[in-house]
Short mmCIF file of C-alpha atoms in Angstrom, two decimals:
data_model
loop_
_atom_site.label_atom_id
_atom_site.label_comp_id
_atom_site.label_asym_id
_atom_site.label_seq_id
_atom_site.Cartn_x
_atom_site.Cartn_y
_atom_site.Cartn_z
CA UNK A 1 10.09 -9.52 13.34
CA UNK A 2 8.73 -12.14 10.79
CA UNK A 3 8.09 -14.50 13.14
CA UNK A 4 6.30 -11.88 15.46
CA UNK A 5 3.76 -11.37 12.21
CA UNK A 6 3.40 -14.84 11.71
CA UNK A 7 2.15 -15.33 15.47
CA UNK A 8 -0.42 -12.23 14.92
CA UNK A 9 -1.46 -13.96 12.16
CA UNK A 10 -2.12 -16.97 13.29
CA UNK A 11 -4.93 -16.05 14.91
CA UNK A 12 -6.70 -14.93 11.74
CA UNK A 13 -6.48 -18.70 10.61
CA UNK A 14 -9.84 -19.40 11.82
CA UNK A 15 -11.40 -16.61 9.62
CA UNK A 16 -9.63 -18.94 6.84
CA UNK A 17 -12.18 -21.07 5.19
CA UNK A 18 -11.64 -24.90 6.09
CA UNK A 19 -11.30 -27.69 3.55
CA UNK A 20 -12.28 -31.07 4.85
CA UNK A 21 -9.02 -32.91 4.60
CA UNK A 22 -8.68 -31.19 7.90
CA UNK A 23 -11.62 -33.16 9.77
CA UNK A 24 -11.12 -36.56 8.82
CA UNK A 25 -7.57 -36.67 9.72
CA UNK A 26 -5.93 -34.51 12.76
CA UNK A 27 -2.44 -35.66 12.05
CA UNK A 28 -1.74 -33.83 8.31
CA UNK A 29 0.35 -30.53 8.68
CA UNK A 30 -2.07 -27.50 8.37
CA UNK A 31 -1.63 -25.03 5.90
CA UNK A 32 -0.78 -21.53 6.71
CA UNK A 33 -0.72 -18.46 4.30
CA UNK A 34 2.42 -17.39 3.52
CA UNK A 35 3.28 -13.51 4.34
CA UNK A 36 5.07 -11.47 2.18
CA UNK A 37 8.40 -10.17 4.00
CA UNK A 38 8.54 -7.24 2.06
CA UNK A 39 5.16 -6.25 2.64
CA UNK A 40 6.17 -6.91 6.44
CA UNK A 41 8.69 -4.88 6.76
CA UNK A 42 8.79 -2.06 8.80
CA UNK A 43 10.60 0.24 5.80
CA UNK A 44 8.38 -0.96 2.86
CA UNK A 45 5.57 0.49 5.30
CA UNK A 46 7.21 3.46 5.85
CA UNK A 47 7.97 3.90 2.42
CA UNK A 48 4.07 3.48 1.44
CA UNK A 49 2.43 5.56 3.65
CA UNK A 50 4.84 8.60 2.87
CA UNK A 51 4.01 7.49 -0.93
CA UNK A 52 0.37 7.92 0.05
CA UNK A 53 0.69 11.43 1.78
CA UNK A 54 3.02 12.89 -1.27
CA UNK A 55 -0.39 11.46 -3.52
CA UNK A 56 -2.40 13.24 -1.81
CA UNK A 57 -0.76 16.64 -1.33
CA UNK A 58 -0.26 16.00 -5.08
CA UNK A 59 3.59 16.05 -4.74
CA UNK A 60 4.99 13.70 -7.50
CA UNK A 61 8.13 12.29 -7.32
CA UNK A 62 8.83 12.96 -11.08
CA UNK A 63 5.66 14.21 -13.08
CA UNK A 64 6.42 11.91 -15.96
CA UNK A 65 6.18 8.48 -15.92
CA UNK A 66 9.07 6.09 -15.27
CA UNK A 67 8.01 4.83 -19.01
CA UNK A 68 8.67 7.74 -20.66
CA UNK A 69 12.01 8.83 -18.78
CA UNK A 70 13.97 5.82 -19.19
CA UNK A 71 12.33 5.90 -23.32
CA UNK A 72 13.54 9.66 -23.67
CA UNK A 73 17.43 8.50 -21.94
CA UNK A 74 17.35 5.49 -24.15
CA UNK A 75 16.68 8.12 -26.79
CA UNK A 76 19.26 10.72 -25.82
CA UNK A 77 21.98 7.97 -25.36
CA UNK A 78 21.77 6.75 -29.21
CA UNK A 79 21.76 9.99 -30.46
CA UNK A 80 25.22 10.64 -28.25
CA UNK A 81 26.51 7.17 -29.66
CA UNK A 82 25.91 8.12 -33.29
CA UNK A 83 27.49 11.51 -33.01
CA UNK A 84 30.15 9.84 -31.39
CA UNK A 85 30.82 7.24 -34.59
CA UNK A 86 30.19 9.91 -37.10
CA UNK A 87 32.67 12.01 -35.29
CA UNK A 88 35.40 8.43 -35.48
CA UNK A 89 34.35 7.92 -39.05
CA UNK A 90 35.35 11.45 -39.96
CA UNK A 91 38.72 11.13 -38.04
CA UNK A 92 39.64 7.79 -39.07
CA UNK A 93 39.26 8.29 -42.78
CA UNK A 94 42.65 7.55 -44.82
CA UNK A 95 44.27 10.40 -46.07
CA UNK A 96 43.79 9.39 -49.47
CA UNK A 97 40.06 9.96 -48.64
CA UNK A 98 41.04 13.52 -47.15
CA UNK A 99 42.38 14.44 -50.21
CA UNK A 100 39.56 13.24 -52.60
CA UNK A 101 36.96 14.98 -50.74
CA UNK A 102 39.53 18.23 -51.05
CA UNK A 103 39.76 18.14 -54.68
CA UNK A 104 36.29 17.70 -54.59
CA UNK A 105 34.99 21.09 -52.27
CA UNK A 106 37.59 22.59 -54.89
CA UNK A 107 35.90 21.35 -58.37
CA UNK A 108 33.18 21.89 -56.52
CA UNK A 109 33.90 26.02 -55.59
CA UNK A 110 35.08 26.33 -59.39
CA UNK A 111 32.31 25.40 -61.28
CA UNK A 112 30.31 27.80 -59.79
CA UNK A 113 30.12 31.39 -60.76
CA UNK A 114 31.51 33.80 -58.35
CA UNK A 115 28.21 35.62 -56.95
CA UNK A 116 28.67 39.28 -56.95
#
């Protein structure tokens, strides 16, 4: 299939503007432009012109942009990761700790006045 493409386009070669190395000396390799074998391909194709018709019919794929999704996951997947080590700090304090912070909520209840 590439080399099909190639073929067609050699035929547009003469539309190519010619540099004089070419004149003087008939036995140098010519230069061809490269294609682009994704551009060539029969799926990328396929793929664009059914990207064109959703444009059009004003059919988005996702109406925000791929920016801002993978920004707002980025987002949501620190805020899981920090809940997460809060969650392992609290359960892998020493139970010395556990106690301290009891005695603590208790001081903490007496010294205030009970609210009637």
């Amino acid at each position: 299939m590439y080399s099909e493409i190639q073929r067609e386009r050699a035929d547009i070669g003469g539309l190519m503007a010619r540099p004089e190395y070419r004149e003087w000396n008939p036995e140098l390799i010519k230069p061809k432009k490269l294609l682009n074998p994704v551009k060539a391909s029969r799926s990328h194709q396929e793929l664009h012109r059914e990207l064109l018709m959703n444009h059009r019919r004003g059919l988005g794929v996702d109406s925000k942009p791929e920016l801002q999704r993978v920004l707002e996951h980025r987002r949501r997947n620190q805020l899981i990761k920090k809940k997460k080590e809060e969650l392992e700090a609290k359960r892998l304090q020493c139970p010395f700790e556990q106690e301290l912070l009891r005695r603590q909520q208790r001081l903490n209840q007496l010294e205030k006045p009970p609210e009637k």
